Amino acid sequence: MTTGANKDDHHIRGVDIERDIEVDQWADLRTVNSGEACARCETGTLEVFKAMEIGHIFKLGTKYSESMGANVLTADGKSVPIIMGSYGIGVERIITAAIEQNHDADGIIWPKSITPFDAIVTITNIKDEKLREAGDKLYKDLQAAGLEVLLDDRDERAGVKFKDADLIGVPYRITIGKKIADEKVELFDRKAKQSEDVALDEVVSCVQTLALSGQ
């Protein structure tokens, strides 16, 4: 037989179980299935599911404390090395997990609690001076209200801008278009995929309320 040698990339060949290995217990092992009885209690059942790791713990023992001479005194005054552990949560893992749980065919749907931007102001026709001025002013007003905002003032078709806004997942899109003639803008909810017309002088307070509500 060939077996591991308890060292990376090392193996031992010519192993004989009866001669070389002291067996304490023999057992038939298999992979458990969801719904089976719990091995630790009499009433529980096992549940098998996929999960995402966003944090982890490493038990370091006394390896580093011994090398550093990091000791503490026990209750009876004996000096012993500290038992160390490393605990970490990955920022990138949190972002990845959030996106994996909050997306659709069009792109990301950021949860309000961690979205990098609260809203995006989309000017449908940057060549229209009235639309451009209204968009610029609204962008500054939203920022002054303490909101994180993007301004899409690219010389692109409106459809391209809408698709890009959906892709990056900003919770609310404010569209500056023809309705500005009636002092109105379109407010689009990325998660609900619903839009409504809002008065231009009310949209800042409206987005403020929405951004602070829910998740």
mmCIF file of C-alpha atoms in Angstrom:
data_model
loop_
_atom_site.group_PDB
_atom_site.id
_atom_site.type_symbol
_atom_site.label_atom_id
_atom_site.label_comp_id
_atom_site.label_asym_id
_atom_site.label_seq_id
_atom_site.Cartn_x
_atom_site.Cartn_y
_atom_site.Cartn_z
ATOM 1 C CA MET A 1 0.000 0.000 0.000
ATOM 2 C CA THR A 2 0.905 3.655 -0.370
ATOM 3 C CA THR A 3 -0.171 6.150 2.283
ATOM 4 C CA GLY A 4 0.398 9.762 3.263
ATOM 5 C CA ALA A 5 3.367 10.668 5.417
ATOM 6 C CA ASN A 6 1.796 13.620 7.315
ATOM 7 C CA LYS A 7 3.976 15.967 5.279
ATOM 8 C CA ASP A 8 3.122 17.896 2.116
ATOM 9 C CA ASP A 9 4.035 16.075 -1.114
ATOM 10 C CA HIS A 10 5.464 13.063 0.739
ATOM 11 C CA HIS A 11 4.159 9.492 0.699
ATOM 12 C CA ILE A 12 5.258 6.147 2.099
ATOM 13 C CA ARG A 13 5.240 3.069 -0.136
ATOM 14 C CA GLY A 14 5.277 -0.609 0.771
ATOM 15 C CA VAL A 15 3.049 -0.145 3.786
ATOM 16 C CA ASP A 16 1.478 -3.221 5.393
ATOM 17 C CA ILE A 17 -1.483 -2.501 7.655
ATOM 18 C CA GLU A 18 -0.970 -5.446 10.024
ATOM 19 C CA ARG A 19 2.761 -4.830 10.272
ATOM 20 C CA ASP A 20 3.053 -1.019 10.178
ATOM 21 C CA ILE A 21 -0.224 0.491 11.405
ATOM 22 C CA GLU A 22 -1.867 0.147 14.773
ATOM 23 C CA VAL A 23 -5.618 0.244 14.050
ATOM 24 C CA ASP A 24 -7.768 1.449 16.940
ATOM 25 C CA GLN A 25 -11.101 1.097 15.152
ATOM 26 C CA TRP A 26 -12.492 -0.034 11.819
ATOM 27 C CA ALA A 27 -15.492 1.803 10.370
ATOM 28 C CA ASP A 28 -17.581 1.870 7.193
ATOM 29 C CA LEU A 29 -17.753 5.504 6.064
ATOM 30 C CA ARG A 30 -19.958 7.195 3.510
ATOM 31 C CA THR A 31 -21.272 10.638 2.652
ATOM 32 C CA VAL A 32 -24.393 11.587 4.612
ATOM 33 C CA ASN A 33 -27.630 12.704 2.976
ATOM 34 C CA SER A 34 -30.046 15.431 3.926
ATOM 35 C CA GLY A 35 -32.803 14.215 6.243
ATOM 36 C CA GLU A 36 -30.764 11.562 8.031
ATOM 37 C CA ALA A 37 -30.701 11.345 11.812
ATOM 38 C CA CYS A 38 -28.248 13.547 13.665
ATOM 39 C CA ALA A 39 -25.267 11.672 15.082
ATOM 40 C CA ARG A 40 -25.103 13.973 18.118
ATOM 41 C CA CYS A 41 -28.702 13.933 19.315
ATOM 42 C CA GLU A 42 -31.772 11.732 19.060
ATOM 43 C CA THR A 43 -34.281 14.216 17.682
ATOM 44 C CA GLY A 44 -32.455 16.301 15.099
ATOM 45 C CA THR A 45 -32.031 15.647 11.387
ATOM 46 C CA LEU A 46 -29.169 16.573 9.122
ATOM 47 C CA GLU A 47 -29.623 19.285 6.529
ATOM 48 C CA VAL A 48 -27.254 19.405 3.567
ATOM 49 C CA PHE A 49 -26.990 22.704 1.664
ATOM 50 C CA LYS A 50 -24.524 24.917 -0.127
ATOM 51 C CA ALA A 51 -23.053 27.847 1.764
ATOM 52 C CA MET A 52 -20.699 30.763 1.158
ATOM 53 C CA GLU A 53 -17.708 31.406 3.356
ATOM 54 C CA ILE A 54 -17.273 35.070 4.231
ATOM 55 C CA GLY A 55 -15.153 34.570 7.338
ATOM 56 C CA HIS A 56 -12.908 31.977 8.876
ATOM 57 C CA ILE A 57 -11.000 31.043 12.007
ATOM 58 C CA PHE A 58 -7.504 29.589 12.276
ATOM 59 C CA LYS A 59 -6.452 27.890 15.497
ATOM 60 C CA LEU A 60 -2.778 28.805 15.806
ATOM 61 C CA GLY A 61 -2.142 27.138 19.149
ATOM 62 C CA THR A 62 1.139 28.162 20.776
ATOM 63 C CA LYS A 63 3.338 28.062 17.670
ATOM 64 C CA TYR A 64 3.840 31.816 17.430
ATOM 65 C CA SER A 65 3.479 32.708 21.101
ATOM 66 C CA GLU A 66 6.319 30.323 21.962
ATOM 67 C CA SER A 67 8.595 31.870 19.332
ATOM 68 C CA MET A 68 7.759 35.382 20.548
ATOM 69 C CA GLY A 69 7.882 34.550 24.235
ATOM 70 C CA ALA A 70 4.296 35.716 24.654
ATOM 71 C CA ASN A 71 3.308 34.156 27.973
ATOM 72 C CA VAL A 72 0.615 34.647 30.583
ATOM 73 C CA LEU A 73 0.302 33.511 34.187
ATOM 74 C CA THR A 74 -2.203 30.854 35.180
ATOM 75 C CA ALA A 75 -4.268 31.020 38.373
ATOM 76 C CA ASP A 76 -1.473 29.260 40.251
ATOM 77 C CA GLY A 77 1.191 31.610 38.928
ATOM 78 C CA LYS A 78 2.637 29.325 36.260
ATOM 79 C CA SER A 79 3.908 30.997 33.077
ATOM 80 C CA VAL A 80 2.433 29.428 29.934
ATOM 81 C CA PRO A 81 2.398 30.469 26.252
ATOM 82 C CA ILE A 82 -0.750 32.161 24.975
ATOM 83 C CA ILE A 83 -3.070 29.977 22.892
ATOM 84 C CA MET A 84 -3.608 32.077 19.772
ATOM 85 C CA GLY A 85 -6.261 32.226 17.084
ATOM 86 C CA SER A 86 -6.824 34.233 13.923
ATOM 87 C CA TYR A 87 -10.303 35.479 13.082
ATOM 88 C CA GLY A 88 -11.091 37.206 9.826
ATOM 89 C CA ILE A 89 -13.940 38.416 7.623
ATOM 90 C CA GLY A 90 -13.082 39.112 3.992
ATOM 91 C CA VAL A 91 -14.405 42.369 2.546
ATOM 92 C CA GLU A 92 -14.187 40.954 -0.978
ATOM 93 C CA ARG A 93 -16.016 37.820 0.152
ATOM 94 C CA ILE A 94 -18.867 39.900 1.587
ATOM 95 C CA ILE A 95 -19.211 41.780 -1.707
ATOM 96 C CA THR A 96 -19.116 38.574 -3.737
ATOM 97 C CA ALA A 97 -21.667 36.872 -1.485
ATOM 98 C CA ALA A 98 -23.997 39.891 -1.641
ATOM 99 C CA ILE A 99 -23.880 39.953 -5.437
ATOM 100 C CA GLU A 100 -24.399 36.179 -5.683
ATOM 101 C CA GLN A 101 -27.555 36.509 -3.588
ATOM 102 C CA ASN A 102 -28.797 39.763 -5.159
ATOM 103 C CA HIS A 103 -28.762 39.775 -8.943
ATOM 104 C CA ASP A 104 -30.865 39.022 -11.988
ATOM 105 C CA ALA A 105 -30.332 38.586 -15.713
ATOM 106 C CA ASP A 106 -29.624 42.322 -16.086
ATOM 107 C CA GLY A 107 -26.867 42.548 -13.475
ATOM 108 C CA ILE A 108 -26.265 43.399 -9.829
ATOM 109 C CA ILE A 109 -28.992 44.480 -7.387
ATOM 110 C CA TRP A 110 -27.106 46.101 -4.511
ATOM 111 C CA PRO A 111 -28.634 45.833 -1.018
ATOM 112 C CA LYS A 112 -29.156 49.339 0.290
ATOM 113 C CA SER A 113 -26.968 48.647 3.318
ATOM 114 C CA ILE A 114 -23.794 48.169 1.252
ATOM 115 C CA THR A 115 -24.489 49.843 -2.091
ATOM 116 C CA PRO A 116 -21.632 52.105 -3.234
ATOM 117 C CA PHE A 117 -24.186 54.553 -4.666
ATOM 118 C CA ASP A 118 -27.745 55.378 -3.618
ATOM 119 C CA ALA A 119 -28.903 56.680 -6.980
ATOM 120 C CA ILE A 120 -27.834 57.420 -10.521
ATOM 121 C CA VAL A 121 -29.017 60.475 -12.438
ATOM 122 C CA THR A 122 -29.393 59.567 -16.109
ATOM 123 C CA ILE A 123 -29.639 62.355 -18.669
ATOM 124 C CA THR A 124 -31.298 60.833 -21.739
ATOM 125 C CA ASN A 125 -29.998 63.424 -24.226
ATOM 126 C CA ILE A 126 -26.837 65.217 -23.205
ATOM 127 C CA LYS A 127 -27.107 67.513 -26.246
ATOM 128 C CA ASP A 128 -30.311 69.019 -24.858
ATOM 129 C CA GLU A 129 -29.140 71.955 -22.758
ATOM 130 C CA LYS A 130 -32.270 72.033 -20.588
ATOM 131 C CA LEU A 131 -31.937 68.342 -19.728
ATOM 132 C CA ARG A 132 -28.235 68.708 -19.041
ATOM 133 C CA GLU A 133 -28.746 71.674 -16.704
ATOM 134 C CA ALA A 134 -31.557 69.909 -14.845
ATOM 135 C CA GLY A 135 -29.455 66.770 -14.456
ATOM 136 C CA ASP A 136 -26.414 68.665 -13.208
ATOM 137 C CA LYS A 137 -28.486 70.564 -10.639
ATOM 138 C CA LEU A 138 -30.256 67.451 -9.391
ATOM 139 C CA TYR A 139 -26.930 65.632 -9.085
ATOM 140 C CA LYS A 140 -25.558 68.424 -6.874
ATOM 141 C CA ASP A 141 -28.779 68.655 -4.835
ATOM 142 C CA LEU A 142 -28.707 64.917 -4.110
ATOM 143 C CA GLN A 143 -25.077 65.136 -3.014
ATOM 144 C CA ALA A 144 -25.868 68.109 -0.795
ATOM 145 C CA ALA A 145 -28.573 65.966 0.828
ATOM 146 C CA GLY A 146 -25.894 63.463 1.865
ATOM 147 C CA LEU A 147 -26.538 60.857 -0.812
ATOM 148 C CA GLU A 148 -23.923 59.001 -2.870
ATOM 149 C CA VAL A 149 -24.813 59.676 -6.494
ATOM 150 C CA LEU A 150 -23.603 58.892 -9.994
ATOM 151 C CA LEU A 151 -24.239 61.182 -12.953
ATOM 152 C CA ASP A 152 -24.529 59.576 -16.372
ATOM 153 C CA ASP A 153 -23.885 62.455 -18.755
ATOM 154 C CA ARG A 154 -22.308 60.359 -21.504
ATOM 155 C CA ASP A 155 -23.157 61.000 -25.131
ATOM 156 C CA GLU A 156 -24.880 57.629 -25.489
ATOM 157 C CA ARG A 157 -28.360 56.410 -26.367
ATOM 158 C CA ALA A 158 -30.809 56.318 -23.466
ATOM 159 C CA GLY A 159 -31.189 52.530 -23.797
ATOM 160 C CA VAL A 160 -27.457 52.014 -23.371
ATOM 161 C CA LYS A 161 -27.470 54.123 -20.222
ATOM 162 C CA PHE A 162 -30.443 52.243 -18.792
ATOM 163 C CA LYS A 163 -28.782 48.872 -19.388
ATOM 164 C CA ASP A 164 -25.535 50.061 -17.794
ATOM 165 C CA ALA A 165 -27.413 51.365 -14.745
ATOM 166 C CA ASP A 166 -29.097 47.975 -14.372
ATOM 167 C CA LEU A 167 -25.756 46.189 -14.784
ATOM 168 C CA ILE A 168 -23.983 48.032 -11.966
ATOM 169 C CA GLY A 169 -27.064 47.696 -9.753
ATOM 170 C CA VAL A 170 -27.576 51.169 -8.280
ATOM 171 C CA PRO A 171 -30.841 50.960 -6.254
ATOM 172 C CA TYR A 172 -32.528 53.987 -7.835
ATOM 173 C CA ARG A 173 -32.267 55.541 -11.289
ATOM 174 C CA ILE A 174 -33.549 59.061 -11.839
ATOM 175 C CA THR A 175 -34.190 59.708 -15.516
ATOM 176 C CA ILE A 176 -34.026 63.259 -16.842
ATOM 177 C CA GLY A 177 -36.019 63.187 -20.071
ATOM 178 C CA LYS A 178 -38.883 64.864 -21.910
ATOM 179 C CA LYS A 179 -41.046 64.943 -18.768
ATOM 180 C CA ILE A 180 -38.766 67.668 -17.429
ATOM 181 C CA ALA A 181 -40.979 70.074 -19.388
ATOM 182 C CA ASP A 182 -43.661 69.320 -16.774
ATOM 183 C CA GLU A 183 -41.113 69.537 -13.931
ATOM 184 C CA LYS A 184 -41.142 65.755 -13.504
ATOM 185 C CA VAL A 185 -38.555 62.970 -13.588
ATOM 186 C CA GLU A 186 -38.865 59.201 -13.748
ATOM 187 C CA LEU A 187 -37.764 57.329 -10.617
ATOM 188 C CA PHE A 188 -36.922 53.665 -11.273
ATOM 189 C CA ASP A 189 -36.550 51.084 -8.509
ATOM 190 C CA ARG A 190 -33.867 48.599 -9.610
ATOM 191 C CA LYS A 191 -35.012 45.768 -7.316
ATOM 192 C CA ALA A 192 -38.747 46.077 -7.865
ATOM 193 C CA LYS A 193 -38.292 47.043 -11.536
ATOM 194 C CA GLN A 194 -41.011 49.642 -11.159
ATOM 195 C CA SER A 195 -40.978 53.292 -12.149
ATOM 196 C CA GLU A 196 -43.026 56.312 -11.222
ATOM 197 C CA ASP A 197 -43.127 59.971 -12.134
ATOM 198 C CA VAL A 198 -41.983 62.268 -9.333
ATOM 199 C CA ALA A 199 -42.062 66.046 -9.172
ATOM 200 C CA LEU A 200 -38.602 67.496 -9.705
ATOM 201 C CA ASP A 201 -38.744 69.499 -6.460
ATOM 202 C CA GLU A 202 -39.711 66.366 -4.459
ATOM 203 C CA VAL A 203 -37.345 63.762 -5.859
ATOM 204 C CA VAL A 204 -34.460 64.535 -3.479
ATOM 205 C CA SER A 205 -36.547 63.981 -0.345
ATOM 206 C CA CYS A 206 -38.170 60.952 -1.971
ATOM 207 C CA VAL A 207 -34.835 59.268 -2.690
ATOM 208 C CA GLN A 208 -33.590 60.185 0.791
ATOM 209 C CA THR A 209 -36.555 58.377 2.347
ATOM 210 C CA LEU A 210 -36.181 55.341 0.088
ATOM 211 C CA ALA A 211 -32.431 55.075 0.623
ATOM 212 C CA LEU A 212 -32.845 55.007 4.397
ATOM 213 C CA SER A 213 -35.680 52.474 4.399
ATOM 214 C CA GLY A 214 -35.342 48.685 4.405
ATOM 215 C CA GLN A 215 -32.432 46.684 3.054
#
